[in-house]
Amino acid sequence: MKKPYLIAIDGPAGSGKGTVAKLLSKKLNLNYLDSGAIYRLIALSAMEKKVDLDDEKDLVYLIRQVNINFIDGQSFLNNVDVSQKIRHEVVGVNASIIAKHLKLRKEILTFQRKFFQGNGLVAEGRDMTTVVFPNADLKIYLDASVKERAKRRYKQLITKGKDVSIHSLTEDITARDRLDRERIHSPLSIASDAFVLNSDGLSIDQTVYKILKLITK
Ligand code: DC
């Protein structure tokens, strides 16, 4: 594996790319970028400050004021650890809503690219393979069916004692897919040079193994 090495992973919500990317970065001793967390942090800040999610100008102004940090896998907004808060469903939906603004996306481009240093990086999100790191050494589009993703999310939430239905989770996932795939700027799409991996029926370890095999090829 050449150094520095850059792995870019895109895929829809719940495809497992977060867990897979994190594990890969540990195994390969590379940095890790959860780009979705950046959008979630901005969305959370907008919610707290009651900024209109459709107002691109105000959101850009907000980004320039906030301080976003990742330390030891935790997410900080203005030096407050909000790692749990940004995982709430409503923050995810709002992150997807603000992600449609081109000027906002441009504001965070340089910030995201700075994570590529040292030995390299595993970056995951929606436009890692297409816009942020178009020259990545390895590009993966990690997919999974809506049914499988809803099932995984259901298991996660039930374990946490949450009362949810598969039906409503399926609807939420379908709605978010639509937002992420149909927006004009940097929509979720499959890069022409990406390997498409469907994780239906695969464990996290099996998925990681498949990617490691692609690296050694
Ligand atoms: O990966 P995630 O579910 O935490 O991301 C939350 C939202 O952020 C996602 O629905 C769309 C947006 N996002 C984006 O537009 N581009 C990225 N690279 C990552 C996330």
PDB file of C-alpha atoms and ligand atoms in Angstrom:
ATOM      1  CA  MET A   1       0.000   0.000   0.000  1.00  0.00           C
ATOM      2  CA  LYS A   2       1.505   3.314  -1.051  1.00  0.00           C
ATOM      3  CA  LYS A   3       1.787   6.139   1.446  1.00  0.00           C
ATOM      4  CA  PRO A   4      -0.041   8.380   1.974  1.00  0.00           C
ATOM      5  CA  TYR A   5      -3.086   6.328   1.010  1.00  0.00           C
ATOM      6  CA  LEU A   6      -6.595   7.670   0.558  1.00  0.00           C
ATOM      7  CA  ILE A   7      -9.748   5.599   0.754  1.00  0.00           C
ATOM      8  CA  ALA A   8     -13.039   7.355  -0.045  1.00  0.00           C
ATOM      9  CA  ILE A   9     -16.323   5.660   0.830  1.00  0.00           C
ATOM     10  CA  ASP A  10     -19.773   6.912  -0.104  1.00  0.00           C
ATOM     11  CA  GLY A  11     -23.156   5.384   0.416  1.00  0.00           C
ATOM     12  CA  PRO A  12     -26.680   5.957   1.659  1.00  0.00           C
ATOM     13  CA  ALA A  13     -27.701   6.417   5.301  1.00  0.00           C
ATOM     14  CA  GLY A  14     -27.390   3.208   7.281  1.00  0.00           C
ATOM     15  CA  SER A  15     -25.245   1.322   4.761  1.00  0.00           C
ATOM     16  CA  GLY A  16     -22.689   0.699   7.512  1.00  0.00           C
ATOM     17  CA  LYS A  17     -20.027   2.949   5.992  1.00  0.00           C
ATOM     18  CA  GLY A  18     -19.348   4.721   9.301  1.00  0.00           C
ATOM     19  CA  THR A  19     -18.487   1.555  11.212  1.00  0.00           C
ATOM     20  CA  VAL A  20     -16.615   0.076   8.254  1.00  0.00           C
ATOM     21  CA  ALA A  21     -14.568   3.237   7.631  1.00  0.00           C
ATOM     22  CA  LYS A  22     -13.685   3.580  11.309  1.00  0.00           C
ATOM     23  CA  LEU A  23     -12.500  -0.036  11.503  1.00  0.00           C
ATOM     24  CA  LEU A  24     -10.485   0.301   8.302  1.00  0.00           C
ATOM     25  CA  SER A  25      -8.779   3.458   9.561  1.00  0.00           C
ATOM     26  CA  LYS A  26      -7.772   1.640  12.774  1.00  0.00           C
ATOM     27  CA  LYS A  27      -6.504  -1.447  10.962  1.00  0.00           C
ATOM     28  CA  LEU A  28      -4.503   0.589   8.442  1.00  0.00           C
ATOM     29  CA  ASN A  29      -3.413   3.311  10.853  1.00  0.00           C
ATOM     30  CA  LEU A  30      -4.991   6.066   8.753  1.00  0.00           C
ATOM     31  CA  ASN A  31      -6.929   9.170   9.788  1.00  0.00           C
ATOM     32  CA  TYR A  32     -10.695   8.983   9.743  1.00  0.00           C
ATOM     33  CA  LEU A  33     -13.173  11.543   8.445  1.00  0.00           C
ATOM     34  CA  ASP A  34     -16.881  11.234   9.194  1.00  0.00           C
ATOM     35  CA  SER A  35     -18.040  14.030   6.877  1.00  0.00           C
ATOM     36  CA  GLY A  36     -21.676  13.491   7.856  1.00  0.00           C
ATOM     37  CA  ALA A  37     -20.759  14.565  11.397  1.00  0.00           C
ATOM     38  CA  ILE A  38     -19.703  17.967  10.018  1.00  0.00           C
ATOM     39  CA  TYR A  39     -23.126  18.468   8.435  1.00  0.00           C
ATOM     40  CA  ARG A  40     -24.771  17.243  11.639  1.00  0.00           C
ATOM     41  CA  LEU A  41     -22.748  19.695  13.769  1.00  0.00           C
ATOM     42  CA  ILE A  42     -23.737  22.612  11.536  1.00  0.00           C
ATOM     43  CA  ALA A  43     -27.370  21.468  11.562  1.00  0.00           C
ATOM     44  CA  LEU A  44     -27.342  21.229  15.362  1.00  0.00           C
ATOM     45  CA  SER A  45     -25.856  24.684  15.660  1.00  0.00           C
ATOM     46  CA  ALA A  46     -28.490  26.064  13.246  1.00  0.00           C
ATOM     47  CA  MET A  47     -31.242  24.411  15.312  1.00  0.00           C
ATOM     48  CA  GLU A  48     -29.882  25.848  18.561  1.00  0.00           C
ATOM     49  CA  LYS A  49     -29.518  29.317  17.042  1.00  0.00           C
ATOM     50  CA  LYS A  50     -32.864  29.020  15.243  1.00  0.00           C
ATOM     51  CA  VAL A  51     -31.327  29.711  11.852  1.00  0.00           C
ATOM     52  CA  ASP A  52     -33.639  29.034   8.907  1.00  0.00           C
ATOM     53  CA  LEU A  53     -32.357  25.822   7.259  1.00  0.00           C
ATOM     54  CA  ASP A  54     -33.284  27.202   3.838  1.00  0.00           C
ATOM     55  CA  ASP A  55     -31.337  30.418   4.312  1.00  0.00           C
ATOM     56  CA  GLU A  56     -27.977  29.758   2.680  1.00  0.00           C
ATOM     57  CA  LYS A  57     -26.546  33.175   3.565  1.00  0.00           C
ATOM     58  CA  ASP A  58     -27.318  32.843   7.274  1.00  0.00           C
ATOM     59  CA  LEU A  59     -25.964  29.294   7.325  1.00  0.00           C
ATOM     60  CA  VAL A  60     -22.685  30.387   5.739  1.00  0.00           C
ATOM     61  CA  TYR A  61     -22.472  33.164   8.317  1.00  0.00           C
ATOM     62  CA  LEU A  62     -23.100  30.589  11.050  1.00  0.00           C
ATOM     63  CA  ILE A  63     -20.361  28.240   9.790  1.00  0.00           C
ATOM     64  CA  ARG A  64     -17.849  31.059   9.940  1.00  0.00           C
ATOM     65  CA  GLN A  65     -18.699  31.613  13.620  1.00  0.00           C
ATOM     66  CA  VAL A  66     -18.765  28.033  14.890  1.00  0.00           C
ATOM     67  CA  ASN A  67     -15.858  25.986  16.061  1.00  0.00           C
ATOM     68  CA  ILE A  68     -15.987  22.358  14.929  1.00  0.00           C
ATOM     69  CA  ASN A  69     -13.585  19.760  16.311  1.00  0.00           C
ATOM     70  CA  PHE A  70     -13.078  16.016  16.412  1.00  0.00           C
ATOM     71  CA  ILE A  71     -11.044  14.667  19.302  1.00  0.00           C
ATOM     72  CA  ASP A  72     -10.594  10.939  20.019  1.00  0.00           C
ATOM     73  CA  GLY A  73     -13.665  10.060  17.983  1.00  0.00           C
ATOM     74  CA  GLN A  74     -15.873  12.585  19.767  1.00  0.00           C
ATOM     75  CA  SER A  75     -17.553  15.555  18.040  1.00  0.00           C
ATOM     76  CA  PHE A  76     -17.276  19.032  19.533  1.00  0.00           C
ATOM     77  CA  LEU A  77     -19.307  22.130  18.754  1.00  0.00           C
ATOM     78  CA  ASN A  78     -17.766  25.271  20.250  1.00  0.00           C
ATOM     79  CA  ASN A  79     -15.751  23.023  22.600  1.00  0.00           C
ATOM     80  CA  VAL A  80     -18.838  21.170  23.884  1.00  0.00           C
ATOM     81  CA  ASP A  81     -19.009  17.415  23.315  1.00  0.00           C
ATOM     82  CA  VAL A  82     -22.220  16.873  21.328  1.00  0.00           C
ATOM     83  CA  SER A  83     -21.388  13.383  20.024  1.00  0.00           C
ATOM     84  CA  GLN A  84     -24.668  11.915  21.307  1.00  0.00           C
ATOM     85  CA  LYS A  85     -26.831  14.887  20.374  1.00  0.00           C
ATOM     86  CA  ILE A  86     -25.832  14.915  16.706  1.00  0.00           C
ATOM     87  CA  ARG A  87     -26.951  11.288  16.332  1.00  0.00           C
ATOM     88  CA  HIS A  88     -30.619  12.150  16.905  1.00  0.00           C
ATOM     89  CA  GLU A  89     -32.817  11.405  13.900  1.00  0.00           C
ATOM     90  CA  VAL A  90     -33.984  15.012  13.566  1.00  0.00           C
ATOM     91  CA  VAL A  91     -30.385  16.252  13.371  1.00  0.00           C
ATOM     92  CA  GLY A  92     -29.711  13.749  10.564  1.00  0.00           C
ATOM     93  CA  VAL A  93     -32.717  14.957   8.605  1.00  0.00           C
ATOM     94  CA  ASN A  94     -31.773  18.604   9.142  1.00  0.00           C
ATOM     95  CA  ALA A  95     -28.182  17.836   8.126  1.00  0.00           C
ATOM     96  CA  SER A  96     -29.557  16.461   4.881  1.00  0.00           C
ATOM     97  CA  ILE A  97     -31.671  19.604   4.393  1.00  0.00           C
ATOM     98  CA  ILE A  98     -28.801  22.059   4.855  1.00  0.00           C
ATOM     99  CA  ALA A  99     -26.513  19.867   2.704  1.00  0.00           C
ATOM    100  CA  LYS A 100     -28.305  21.115  -0.423  1.00  0.00           C
ATOM    101  CA  HIS A 101     -26.635  24.549  -0.209  1.00  0.00           C
ATOM    102  CA  LEU A 102     -23.647  24.857  -2.542  1.00  0.00           C
ATOM    103  CA  LYS A 103     -22.006  27.761  -0.700  1.00  0.00           C
ATOM    104  CA  LEU A 104     -22.214  25.842   2.574  1.00  0.00           C
ATOM    105  CA  ARG A 105     -20.623  22.788   0.949  1.00  0.00           C
ATOM    106  CA  LYS A 106     -17.828  24.959  -0.453  1.00  0.00           C
ATOM    107  CA  GLU A 107     -17.148  26.442   2.996  1.00  0.00           C
ATOM    108  CA  ILE A 108     -16.281  23.028   4.422  1.00  0.00           C
ATOM    109  CA  LEU A 109     -14.340  21.649   1.466  1.00  0.00           C
ATOM    110  CA  THR A 110     -10.892  22.779   2.637  1.00  0.00           C
ATOM    111  CA  PHE A 111     -11.649  21.692   6.213  1.00  0.00           C
ATOM    112  CA  GLN A 112     -12.462  18.171   4.976  1.00  0.00           C
ATOM    113  CA  ARG A 113      -9.372  17.956   2.767  1.00  0.00           C
ATOM    114  CA  LYS A 114      -7.096  18.807   5.706  1.00  0.00           C
ATOM    115  CA  PHE A 115      -7.835  15.373   7.187  1.00  0.00           C
ATOM    116  CA  PHE A 116      -5.708  13.847   4.436  1.00  0.00           C
ATOM    117  CA  GLN A 117      -2.298  13.964   6.093  1.00  0.00           C
ATOM    118  CA  GLY A 118       0.254  11.652   7.706  1.00  0.00           C
ATOM    119  CA  ASN A 119      -0.183   8.045   6.561  1.00  0.00           C
ATOM    120  CA  GLY A 120      -3.430   8.923   4.822  1.00  0.00           C
ATOM    121  CA  LEU A 121      -7.156   8.857   5.333  1.00  0.00           C
ATOM    122  CA  VAL A 122     -10.385   6.894   5.232  1.00  0.00           C
ATOM    123  CA  ALA A 123     -13.141   9.404   4.462  1.00  0.00           C
ATOM    124  CA  GLU A 124     -16.830   8.555   4.353  1.00  0.00           C
ATOM    125  CA  GLY A 125     -19.959  10.434   3.363  1.00  0.00           C
ATOM    126  CA  ARG A 126     -21.970  11.230   0.252  1.00  0.00           C
ATOM    127  CA  ASP A 127     -19.509  13.085  -1.990  1.00  0.00           C
ATOM    128  CA  MET A 128     -16.123  11.799  -0.849  1.00  0.00           C
ATOM    129  CA  THR A 129     -15.521   9.813  -4.060  1.00  0.00           C
ATOM    130  CA  THR A 130     -17.010  12.390  -6.422  1.00  0.00           C
ATOM    131  CA  VAL A 131     -16.221  15.898  -5.136  1.00  0.00           C
ATOM    132  CA  VAL A 132     -14.040  16.065  -2.040  1.00  0.00           C
ATOM    133  CA  PHE A 133     -11.460  13.408  -2.965  1.00  0.00           C
ATOM    134  CA  PRO A 134     -11.872  12.706  -6.680  1.00  0.00           C
ATOM    135  CA  ASN A 135      -8.278  11.403  -6.819  1.00  0.00           C
ATOM    136  CA  ALA A 136      -8.641   8.875  -3.980  1.00  0.00           C
ATOM    137  CA  ASP A 137      -6.533   5.713  -4.314  1.00  0.00           C
ATOM    138  CA  LEU A 138      -9.544   3.522  -3.630  1.00  0.00           C
ATOM    139  CA  LYS A 139     -13.194   4.462  -4.046  1.00  0.00           C
ATOM    140  CA  ILE A 140     -16.005   2.420  -2.587  1.00  0.00           C
ATOM    141  CA  TYR A 141     -19.735   2.863  -2.938  1.00  0.00           C
ATOM    142  CA  LEU A 142     -21.144   0.948   0.005  1.00  0.00           C
ATOM    143  CA  ASP A 143     -24.750   0.076  -0.638  1.00  0.00           C
ATOM    144  CA  ALA A 144     -27.457  -1.896   1.156  1.00  0.00           C
ATOM    145  CA  SER A 145     -31.151  -2.330   0.456  1.00  0.00           C
ATOM    146  CA  VAL A 146     -33.669  -0.105   2.239  1.00  0.00           C
ATOM    147  CA  LYS A 147     -35.083  -3.227   3.894  1.00  0.00           C
ATOM    148  CA  GLU A 148     -31.715  -4.260   5.319  1.00  0.00           C
ATOM    149  CA  ARG A 149     -30.878  -0.727   6.472  1.00  0.00           C
ATOM    150  CA  ALA A 150     -34.232  -0.354   8.224  1.00  0.00           C
ATOM    151  CA  LYS A 151     -33.715  -3.718   9.901  1.00  0.00           C
ATOM    152  CA  ARG A 152     -30.238  -2.722  11.179  1.00  0.00           C
ATOM    153  CA  ARG A 153     -31.500   0.618  12.485  1.00  0.00           C
ATOM    154  CA  TYR A 154     -34.459  -1.102  14.146  1.00  0.00           C
ATOM    155  CA  LYS A 155     -32.125  -3.487  15.992  1.00  0.00           C
ATOM    156  CA  GLN A 156     -29.914  -0.584  17.127  1.00  0.00           C
ATOM    157  CA  LEU A 157     -32.831   1.444  18.459  1.00  0.00           C
ATOM    158  CA  ILE A 158     -34.584  -1.476  20.125  1.00  0.00           C
ATOM    159  CA  THR A 159     -31.330  -2.309  21.949  1.00  0.00           C
ATOM    160  CA  LYS A 160     -31.329   1.257  23.224  1.00  0.00           C
ATOM    161  CA  GLY A 161     -34.866   0.745  24.542  1.00  0.00           C
ATOM    162  CA  LYS A 162     -36.491   3.000  21.908  1.00  0.00           C
ATOM    163  CA  ASP A 163     -40.028   2.282  20.733  1.00  0.00           C
ATOM    164  CA  VAL A 164     -39.890   2.310  16.913  1.00  0.00           C
ATOM    165  CA  SER A 165     -41.530   0.535  14.003  1.00  0.00           C
ATOM    166  CA  ILE A 166     -39.807  -0.946  10.968  1.00  0.00           C
ATOM    167  CA  HIS A 167     -42.442   0.737   8.822  1.00  0.00           C
ATOM    168  CA  SER A 168     -41.657   4.270  10.001  1.00  0.00           C
ATOM    169  CA  LEU A 169     -37.907   3.610   9.811  1.00  0.00           C
ATOM    170  CA  THR A 170     -38.310   2.420   6.217  1.00  0.00           C
ATOM    171  CA  GLU A 171     -40.175   5.623   5.398  1.00  0.00           C
ATOM    172  CA  ASP A 172     -37.491   7.790   7.079  1.00  0.00           C
ATOM    173  CA  ILE A 173     -34.671   6.060   5.206  1.00  0.00           C
ATOM    174  CA  THR A 174     -36.475   6.346   1.874  1.00  0.00           C
ATOM    175  CA  ALA A 175     -37.116  10.055   2.463  1.00  0.00           C
ATOM    176  CA  ARG A 176     -33.468  10.744   3.370  1.00  0.00           C
ATOM    177  CA  ASP A 177     -32.261   8.746   0.334  1.00  0.00           C
ATOM    178  CA  ARG A 178     -34.415  10.947  -1.838  1.00  0.00           C
ATOM    179  CA  LEU A 179     -33.036  14.171  -0.315  1.00  0.00           C
ATOM    180  CA  ASP A 180     -29.434  12.997  -0.646  1.00  0.00           C
ATOM    181  CA  ARG A 181     -29.777  11.568  -4.163  1.00  0.00           C
ATOM    182  CA  GLU A 182     -31.943  14.217  -5.756  1.00  0.00           C
ATOM    183  CA  ARG A 183     -30.277  17.414  -4.624  1.00  0.00           C
ATOM    184  CA  ILE A 184     -28.608  19.482  -7.338  1.00  0.00           C
ATOM    185  CA  HIS A 185     -25.171  19.949  -5.746  1.00  0.00           C
ATOM    186  CA  SER A 186     -22.992  16.951  -4.889  1.00  0.00           C
ATOM    187  CA  PRO A 187     -25.817  14.414  -4.763  1.00  0.00           C
ATOM    188  CA  LEU A 188     -25.092  10.897  -3.572  1.00  0.00           C
ATOM    189  CA  SER A 189     -24.044   9.073  -6.728  1.00  0.00           C
ATOM    190  CA  ILE A 190     -21.743   6.272  -7.798  1.00  0.00           C
ATOM    191  CA  ALA A 191     -18.393   7.515  -9.105  1.00  0.00           C
ATOM    192  CA  SER A 192     -17.487   5.893 -12.418  1.00  0.00           C
ATOM    193  CA  ASP A 193     -14.280   4.479 -10.898  1.00  0.00           C
ATOM    194  CA  ALA A 194     -15.813   3.283  -7.608  1.00  0.00           C
ATOM    195  CA  PHE A 195     -16.192  -0.339  -6.543  1.00  0.00           C
ATOM    196  CA  VAL A 196     -19.804  -0.984  -5.641  1.00  0.00           C
ATOM    197  CA  LEU A 197     -20.180  -3.216  -2.619  1.00  0.00           C
ATOM    198  CA  ASN A 198     -23.554  -4.367  -1.398  1.00  0.00           C
ATOM    199  CA  SER A 199     -23.445  -5.177   2.304  1.00  0.00           C
ATOM    200  CA  ASP A 200     -26.807  -6.982   2.429  1.00  0.00           C
ATOM    201  CA  GLY A 201     -26.242 -10.154   4.391  1.00  0.00           C
ATOM    202  CA  LEU A 202     -22.612  -9.257   5.127  1.00  0.00           C
ATOM    203  CA  SER A 203     -21.253  -8.627   8.607  1.00  0.00           C
ATOM    204  CA  ILE A 204     -19.109  -5.562   9.276  1.00  0.00           C
ATOM    205  CA  ASP A 205     -16.002  -7.777   9.402  1.00  0.00           C
ATOM    206  CA  GLN A 206     -16.853  -9.422   6.085  1.00  0.00           C
ATOM    207  CA  THR A 207     -17.330  -6.001   4.476  1.00  0.00           C
ATOM    208  CA  VAL A 208     -14.012  -4.742   5.876  1.00  0.00           C
ATOM    209  CA  TYR A 209     -12.301  -7.907   4.617  1.00  0.00           C
ATOM    210  CA  LYS A 210     -13.652  -7.337   1.093  1.00  0.00           C
ATOM    211  CA  ILE A 211     -12.279  -3.789   1.084  1.00  0.00           C
ATOM    212  CA  LEU A 212      -8.888  -4.900   2.432  1.00  0.00           C
ATOM    213  CA  LYS A 213      -8.724  -7.401  -0.436  1.00  0.00           C
ATOM    214  CA  LEU A 214      -9.350  -4.591  -2.926  1.00  0.00           C
ATOM    215  CA  ILE A 215      -6.417  -2.656  -1.462  1.00  0.00           C
ATOM    216  CA  THR A 216      -3.985  -5.530  -1.892  1.00  0.00           C
ATOM    217  CA  LYS A 217      -5.148  -6.206  -5.464  1.00  0.00           C
TER     218      LYS A 217
HETATM  219  O1   DC B   1     -23.699  10.179   7.053  1.00  0.00           O
HETATM  220  P1   DC B   1     -24.726  10.889   7.895  1.00  0.00           P
HETATM  221  O2   DC B   1     -26.048  10.157   7.900  1.00  0.00           O
HETATM  222  O3   DC B   1     -24.239  11.202   9.259  1.00  0.00           O
HETATM  223  O4   DC B   1     -24.966  12.305   7.156  1.00  0.00           O
HETATM  224  C1   DC B   1     -25.992  13.180   7.517  1.00  0.00           C
HETATM  225  C2   DC B   1     -26.401  14.018   6.326  1.00  0.00           C
HETATM  226  O5   DC B   1     -25.354  14.922   5.963  1.00  0.00           O
HETATM  227  C3   DC B   1     -26.701  13.250   5.044  1.00  0.00           C
HETATM  228  O6   DC B   1     -28.035  12.785   5.000  1.00  0.00           O
HETATM  229  C4   DC B   1     -26.414  14.263   3.967  1.00  0.00           C
HETATM  230  C5   DC B   1     -25.327  15.116   4.551  1.00  0.00           C
HETATM  231  N1   DC B   1     -24.009  14.747   4.029  1.00  0.00           N
HETATM  232  C6   DC B   1     -23.637  15.277   2.812  1.00  0.00           C
HETATM  233  O7   DC B   1     -24.422  15.957   2.168  1.00  0.00           O
HETATM  234  N2   DC B   1     -22.399  15.031   2.332  1.00  0.00           N
HETATM  235  C7   DC B   1     -21.528  14.268   2.989  1.00  0.00           C
HETATM  236  N3   DC B   1     -20.335  14.046   2.488  1.00  0.00           N
HETATM  237  C8   DC B   1     -21.902  13.683   4.225  1.00  0.00           C
HETATM  238  C9   DC B   1     -23.163  13.936   4.719  1.00  0.00           C
END
